Coordinates of C-alpha atoms in Angstrom, one line a residue:
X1 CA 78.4 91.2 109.6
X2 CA 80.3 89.7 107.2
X3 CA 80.6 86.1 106.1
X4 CA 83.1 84.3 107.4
X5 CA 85.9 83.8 104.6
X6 CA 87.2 79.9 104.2
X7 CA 90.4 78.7 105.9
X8 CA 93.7 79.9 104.2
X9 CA 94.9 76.8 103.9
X10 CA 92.2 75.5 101.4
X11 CA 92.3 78.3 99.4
X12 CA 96.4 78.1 99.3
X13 CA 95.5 74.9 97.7
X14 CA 93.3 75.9 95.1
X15 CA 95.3 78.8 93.7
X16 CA 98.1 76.7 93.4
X17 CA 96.5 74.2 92.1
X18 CA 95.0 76.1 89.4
X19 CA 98.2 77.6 88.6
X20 CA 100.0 74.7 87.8
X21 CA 97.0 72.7 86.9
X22 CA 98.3 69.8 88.6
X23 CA 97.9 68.4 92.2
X24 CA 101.8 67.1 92.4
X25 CA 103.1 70.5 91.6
X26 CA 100.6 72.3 93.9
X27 CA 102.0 69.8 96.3
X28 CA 105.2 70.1 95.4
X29 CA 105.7 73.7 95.9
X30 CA 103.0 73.7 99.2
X31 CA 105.5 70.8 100.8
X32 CA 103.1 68.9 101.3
X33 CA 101.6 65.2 99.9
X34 CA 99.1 64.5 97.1
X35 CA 97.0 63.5 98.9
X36 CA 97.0 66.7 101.4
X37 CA 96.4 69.2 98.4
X38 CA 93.4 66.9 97.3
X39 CA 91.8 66.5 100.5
X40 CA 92.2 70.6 101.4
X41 CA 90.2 71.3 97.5
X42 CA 87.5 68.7 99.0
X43 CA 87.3 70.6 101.7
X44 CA 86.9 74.0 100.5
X45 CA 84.5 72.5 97.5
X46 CA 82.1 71.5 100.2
X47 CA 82.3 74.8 102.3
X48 CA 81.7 76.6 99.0
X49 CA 78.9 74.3 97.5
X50 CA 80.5 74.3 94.5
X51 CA 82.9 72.2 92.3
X52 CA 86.1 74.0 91.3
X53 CA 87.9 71.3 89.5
X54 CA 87.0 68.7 86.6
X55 CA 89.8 66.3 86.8
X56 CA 91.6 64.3 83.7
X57 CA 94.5 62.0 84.3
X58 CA 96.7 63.7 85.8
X59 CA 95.9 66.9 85.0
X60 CA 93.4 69.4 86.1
X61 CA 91.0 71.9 84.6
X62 CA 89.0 75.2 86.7
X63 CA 85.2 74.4 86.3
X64 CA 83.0 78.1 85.8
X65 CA 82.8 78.5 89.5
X66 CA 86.7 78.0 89.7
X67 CA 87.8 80.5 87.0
X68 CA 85.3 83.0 89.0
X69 CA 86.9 82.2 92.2
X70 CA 90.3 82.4 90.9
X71 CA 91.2 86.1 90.2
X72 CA 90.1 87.6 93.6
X73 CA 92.3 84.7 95.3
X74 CA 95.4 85.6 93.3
X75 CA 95.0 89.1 93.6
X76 CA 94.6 88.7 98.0
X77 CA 97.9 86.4 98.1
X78 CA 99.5 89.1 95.4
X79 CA 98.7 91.8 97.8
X80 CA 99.5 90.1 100.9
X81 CA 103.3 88.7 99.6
X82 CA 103.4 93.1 98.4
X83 CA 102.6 93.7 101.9
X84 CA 105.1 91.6 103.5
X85 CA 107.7 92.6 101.6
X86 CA 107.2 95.8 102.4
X87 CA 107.2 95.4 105.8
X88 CA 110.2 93.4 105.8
X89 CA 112.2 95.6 103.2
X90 CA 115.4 97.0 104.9
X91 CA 115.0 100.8 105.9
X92 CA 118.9 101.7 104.6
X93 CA 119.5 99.0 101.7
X94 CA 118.0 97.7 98.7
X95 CA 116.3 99.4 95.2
X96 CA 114.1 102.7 95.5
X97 CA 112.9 103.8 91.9
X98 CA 112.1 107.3 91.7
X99 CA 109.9 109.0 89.5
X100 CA 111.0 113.3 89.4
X101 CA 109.9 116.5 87.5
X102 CA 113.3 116.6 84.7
X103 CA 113.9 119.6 86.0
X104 CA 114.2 119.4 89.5
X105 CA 115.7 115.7 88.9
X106 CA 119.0 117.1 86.3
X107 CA 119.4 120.5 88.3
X108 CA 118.5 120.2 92.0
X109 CA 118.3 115.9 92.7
X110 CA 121.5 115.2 90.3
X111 CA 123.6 117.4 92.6
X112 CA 123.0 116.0 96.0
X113 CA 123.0 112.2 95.2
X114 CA 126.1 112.4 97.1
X115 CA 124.9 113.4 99.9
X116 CA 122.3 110.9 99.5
X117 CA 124.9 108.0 99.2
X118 CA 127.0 109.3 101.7
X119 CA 123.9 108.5 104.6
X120 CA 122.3 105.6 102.1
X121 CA 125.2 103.6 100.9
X122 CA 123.5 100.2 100.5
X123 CA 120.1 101.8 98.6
X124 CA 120.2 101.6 95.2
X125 CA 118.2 104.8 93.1
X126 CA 116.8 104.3 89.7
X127 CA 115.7 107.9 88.8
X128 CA 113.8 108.6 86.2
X129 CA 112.6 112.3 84.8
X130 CA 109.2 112.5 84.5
X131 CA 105.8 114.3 85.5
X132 CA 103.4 111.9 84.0
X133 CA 100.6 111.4 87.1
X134 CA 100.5 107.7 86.0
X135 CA 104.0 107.1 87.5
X136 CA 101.8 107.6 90.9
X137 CA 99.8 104.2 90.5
X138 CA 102.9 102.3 88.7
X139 CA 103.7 99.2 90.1
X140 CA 107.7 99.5 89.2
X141 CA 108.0 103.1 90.9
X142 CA 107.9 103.5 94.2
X143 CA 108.1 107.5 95.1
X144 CA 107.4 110.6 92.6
X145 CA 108.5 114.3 93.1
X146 CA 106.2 116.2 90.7
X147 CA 104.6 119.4 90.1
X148 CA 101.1 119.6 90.7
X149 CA 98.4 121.5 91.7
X150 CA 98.1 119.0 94.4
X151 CA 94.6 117.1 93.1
X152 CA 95.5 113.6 92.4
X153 CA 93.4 111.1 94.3
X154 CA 93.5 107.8 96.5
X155 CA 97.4 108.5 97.1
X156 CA 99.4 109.9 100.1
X157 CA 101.1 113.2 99.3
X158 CA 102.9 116.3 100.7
X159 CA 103.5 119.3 99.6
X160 CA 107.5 119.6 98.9
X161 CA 108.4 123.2 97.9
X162 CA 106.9 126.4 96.0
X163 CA 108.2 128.1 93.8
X164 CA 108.7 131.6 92.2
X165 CA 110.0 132.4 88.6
X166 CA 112.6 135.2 87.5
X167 CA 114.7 135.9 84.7
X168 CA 118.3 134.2 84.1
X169 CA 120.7 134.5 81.8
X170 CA 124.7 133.1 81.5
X171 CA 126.8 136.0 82.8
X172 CA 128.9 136.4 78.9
X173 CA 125.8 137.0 77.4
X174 CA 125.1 139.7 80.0
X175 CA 128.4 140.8 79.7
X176 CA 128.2 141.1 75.8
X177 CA 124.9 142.8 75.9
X178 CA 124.0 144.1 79.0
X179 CA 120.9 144.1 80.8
X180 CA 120.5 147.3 82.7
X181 CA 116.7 147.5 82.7
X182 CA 113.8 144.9 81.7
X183 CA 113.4 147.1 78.4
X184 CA 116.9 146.1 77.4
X185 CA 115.3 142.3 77.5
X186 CA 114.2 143.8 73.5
X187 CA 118.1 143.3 72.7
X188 CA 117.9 139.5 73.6
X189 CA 116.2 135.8 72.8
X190 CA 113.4 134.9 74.7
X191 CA 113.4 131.3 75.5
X192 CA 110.7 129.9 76.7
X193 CA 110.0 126.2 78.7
X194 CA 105.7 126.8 78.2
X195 CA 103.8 128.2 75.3
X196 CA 104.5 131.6 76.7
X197 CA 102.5 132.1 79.4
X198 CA 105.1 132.5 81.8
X199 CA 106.9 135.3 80.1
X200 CA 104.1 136.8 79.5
X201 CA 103.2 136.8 83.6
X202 CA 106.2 138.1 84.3
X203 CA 106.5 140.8 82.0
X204 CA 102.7 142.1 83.5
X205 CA 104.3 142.2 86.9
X206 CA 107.1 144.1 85.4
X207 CA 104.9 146.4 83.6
X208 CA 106.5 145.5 80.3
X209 CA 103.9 143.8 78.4
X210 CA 104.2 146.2 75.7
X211 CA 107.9 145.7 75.1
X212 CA 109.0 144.4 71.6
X213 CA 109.9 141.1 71.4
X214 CA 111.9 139.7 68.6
X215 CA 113.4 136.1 68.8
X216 CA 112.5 134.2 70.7
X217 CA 112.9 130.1 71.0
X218 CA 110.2 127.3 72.5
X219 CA 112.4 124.7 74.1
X220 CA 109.8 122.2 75.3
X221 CA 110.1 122.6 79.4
X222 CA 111.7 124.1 81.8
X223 CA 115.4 121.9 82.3
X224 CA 115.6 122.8 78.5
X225 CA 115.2 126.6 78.5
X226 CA 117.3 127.3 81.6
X227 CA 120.1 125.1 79.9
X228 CA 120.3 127.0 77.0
X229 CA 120.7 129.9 79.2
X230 CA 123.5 128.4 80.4
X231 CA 125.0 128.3 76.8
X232 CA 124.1 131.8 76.4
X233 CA 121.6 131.3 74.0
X234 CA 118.9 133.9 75.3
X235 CA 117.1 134.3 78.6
X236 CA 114.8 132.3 80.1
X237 CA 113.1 131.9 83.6
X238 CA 115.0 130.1 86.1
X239 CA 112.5 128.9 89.6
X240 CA 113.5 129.5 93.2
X241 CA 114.5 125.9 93.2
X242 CA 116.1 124.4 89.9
X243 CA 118.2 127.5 89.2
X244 CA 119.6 128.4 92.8
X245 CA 123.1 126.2 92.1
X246 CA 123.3 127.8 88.8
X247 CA 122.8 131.0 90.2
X248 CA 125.4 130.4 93.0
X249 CA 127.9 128.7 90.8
X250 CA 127.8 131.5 88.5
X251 CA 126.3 129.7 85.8
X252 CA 123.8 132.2 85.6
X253 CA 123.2 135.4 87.1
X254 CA 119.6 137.1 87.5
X255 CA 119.5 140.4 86.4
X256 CA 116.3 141.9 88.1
X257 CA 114.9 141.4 91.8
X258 CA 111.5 140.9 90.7
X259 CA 110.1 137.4 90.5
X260 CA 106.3 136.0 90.3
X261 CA 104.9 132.9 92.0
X262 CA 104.1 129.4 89.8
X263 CA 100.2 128.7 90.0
X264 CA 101.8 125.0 90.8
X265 CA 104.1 123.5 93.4
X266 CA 106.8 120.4 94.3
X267 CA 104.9 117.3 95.8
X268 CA 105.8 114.3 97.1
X269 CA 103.5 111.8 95.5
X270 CA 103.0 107.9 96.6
X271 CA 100.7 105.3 96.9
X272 CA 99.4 105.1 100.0
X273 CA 100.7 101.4 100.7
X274 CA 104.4 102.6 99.7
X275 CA 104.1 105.0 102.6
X276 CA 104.2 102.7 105.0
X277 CA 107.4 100.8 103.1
X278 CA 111.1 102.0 105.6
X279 CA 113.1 102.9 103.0
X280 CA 110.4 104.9 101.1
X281 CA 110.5 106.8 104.6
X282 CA 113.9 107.1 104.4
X283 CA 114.1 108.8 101.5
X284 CA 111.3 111.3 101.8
X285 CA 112.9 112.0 105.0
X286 CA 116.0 113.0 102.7
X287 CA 113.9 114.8 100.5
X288 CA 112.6 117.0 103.5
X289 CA 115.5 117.4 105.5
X290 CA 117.7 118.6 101.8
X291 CA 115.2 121.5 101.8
X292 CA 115.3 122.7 104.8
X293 CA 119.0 123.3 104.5
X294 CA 118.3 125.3 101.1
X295 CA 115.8 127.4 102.6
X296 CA 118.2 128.6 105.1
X297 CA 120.4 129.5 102.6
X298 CA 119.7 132.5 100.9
X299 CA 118.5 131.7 97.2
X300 CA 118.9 132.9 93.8
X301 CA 122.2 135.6 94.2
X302 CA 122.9 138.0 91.2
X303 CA 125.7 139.9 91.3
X304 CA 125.8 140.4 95.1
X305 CA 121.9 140.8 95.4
X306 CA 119.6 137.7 96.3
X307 CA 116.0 137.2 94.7
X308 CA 113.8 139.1 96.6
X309 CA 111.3 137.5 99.0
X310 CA 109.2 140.4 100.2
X311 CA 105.5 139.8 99.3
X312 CA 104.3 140.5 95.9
X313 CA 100.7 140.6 94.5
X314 CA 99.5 136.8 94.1
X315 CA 100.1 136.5 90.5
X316 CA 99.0 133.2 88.9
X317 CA 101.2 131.3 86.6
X318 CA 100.5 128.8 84.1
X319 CA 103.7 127.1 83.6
X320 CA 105.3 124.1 82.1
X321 CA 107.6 123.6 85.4
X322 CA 107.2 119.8 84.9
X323 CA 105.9 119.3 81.8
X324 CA 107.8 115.5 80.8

């Protein structure tokens, strides 16, 4: 069994005591007397056997034993002032940082903050594009979206959305130089968001690897290859989820009905404490309920057709969907 921790009010005392190093402003900010603060350190030094203060004048300095005590005290109120406020945080109004894939956060988040607003009025979004698995365990964020193969640890998470990967390309650079067949991919700019690797997938599944490519561009990620698409620079490969407004604005059109699946997927990434927290509820709610209307829409439409979603042979892809 364990022991028996000392009273709370004691040890209220001492870390506030040793914060200010003074017994008036532990008192001070306790609201309670000099005389309280002292006798509730007295107290807790005899249930502990040890001294945790060598007083001077007015002021007053941890002994050894009190600088060992002190850290795992702090860090227990720390985490029980987090947890209240947590629990006490409105569901519909207050701050929610948001840590997203740059991708998904500019081409498929960006969109629908209306919608967002238009239920959440009173919760405030600080967004910020990134995939960096730190983000997870950062004090200042409260929910990531990234892409993932799902393995990071000691967190809560969901899987979000999959994805599959298919050629796009603005429709006046299609209509300038046509793309009637994957060989006539030859005539145009590759642009790529990985080192290659998707392309290169793709091309397999399309039986293509041995067609000549000239020019081609490495943009970095994903959001910046299927923007230059947009400005007709070449043709890249636009995902199931990023590119589907594109691809239904016009934007972009996707020439062929072939498309491969990503090795990696769309999470919903937290620490397990924030998953508990309303109005981080409330907006993976949001999160889940936004997909489910996309998925019954039919996705990525070129020229009349739509992507197609029969089953294909599980191709692996190593992608850079959310590389930062």
């Amino acid at each position: 069994m364990a022991k028996r921790l000392p009273p709370l009010n004691p040890l209220r005392a001492f870390e506030a005591t040793a914060r200010h190093g003074s017994l008036t402003k532990a008192a001070s900010e306790l609201n309670v007397t000099h005389g309280a603060v002292s006798h509730q350190i007295k107290a807790l030094e005899q249930s502990l056997g040890v001294k945790l203060f060598e007083r001077s004048g007015q002021r007053v300095k941890l002994t050894p034993h009190g600088a060992e005590l002190l850290p795992a005290v702090s860090t227990a109120f720390d985490g029980i002032a987090a947890a209240t406020q947590r629990l006490t945080r409105p569901a519909s109004s207050g701050a929610l940082s948001v840590s997203c894939v740059p991708a998904l956060l500019l081409l498929w988040m960006t969109p629908r903050l209306g919608s967002f607003t238009a239920q959440y009025p009173d919760i405030q979004l600080t967004l910020i594009p990134s995939n960096d698995p730190r983000d997870i365990r950062a004090p200042q964020i409260d929910v990531c979206v990234h892409y993932g193969n799902g393995g990071w640890t000691d967190c809560w998470m969901r899987k979000w959305s999959g994805l599959e990967l298919f050629p796009v390309v603005s429709p006046t650079l299609i209509n300038n130089r046509p793309v009637r067949s994957v060989r006539d991919l030859a005539d145009h700019v590759f642009l790529h968001g990985d080192d290659g690797r998707e392309w290169h997938t793709w091309l397999a599944a399309a039986d293509a690897l041995d067609l000549e490519r000239g020019r081609r561009h490495h943009l970095g990620d994903a959001r910046m290859a299927v923007e230059a698409a947009v400005h007709g620079h070449g043709v890249a490969l636009g995902d199931s989820v990023t590119a589907s407004a594109l691809l239904a604005r016009g934007m972009l059109v996707a020439p062929f009905s072939l498309s491969v699946p990503a090795v990696d997927d769309f999470y919903v990434v937290c620490r397990n404490e924030m998953r508990t927290a309303p109005i981080v509820q409330v907006f993976i709610d949001w999160l889940f309920a936004e997909k489910e209307q996309d998925d019954g829409r039919a996705h990525a439409p070129a020229g009349g057709r739509a992507v197609s979603r029969r089953k294909r042979p599980k191709l692996r892809v190593v992608g850079a969907r959310g590389t930062p």
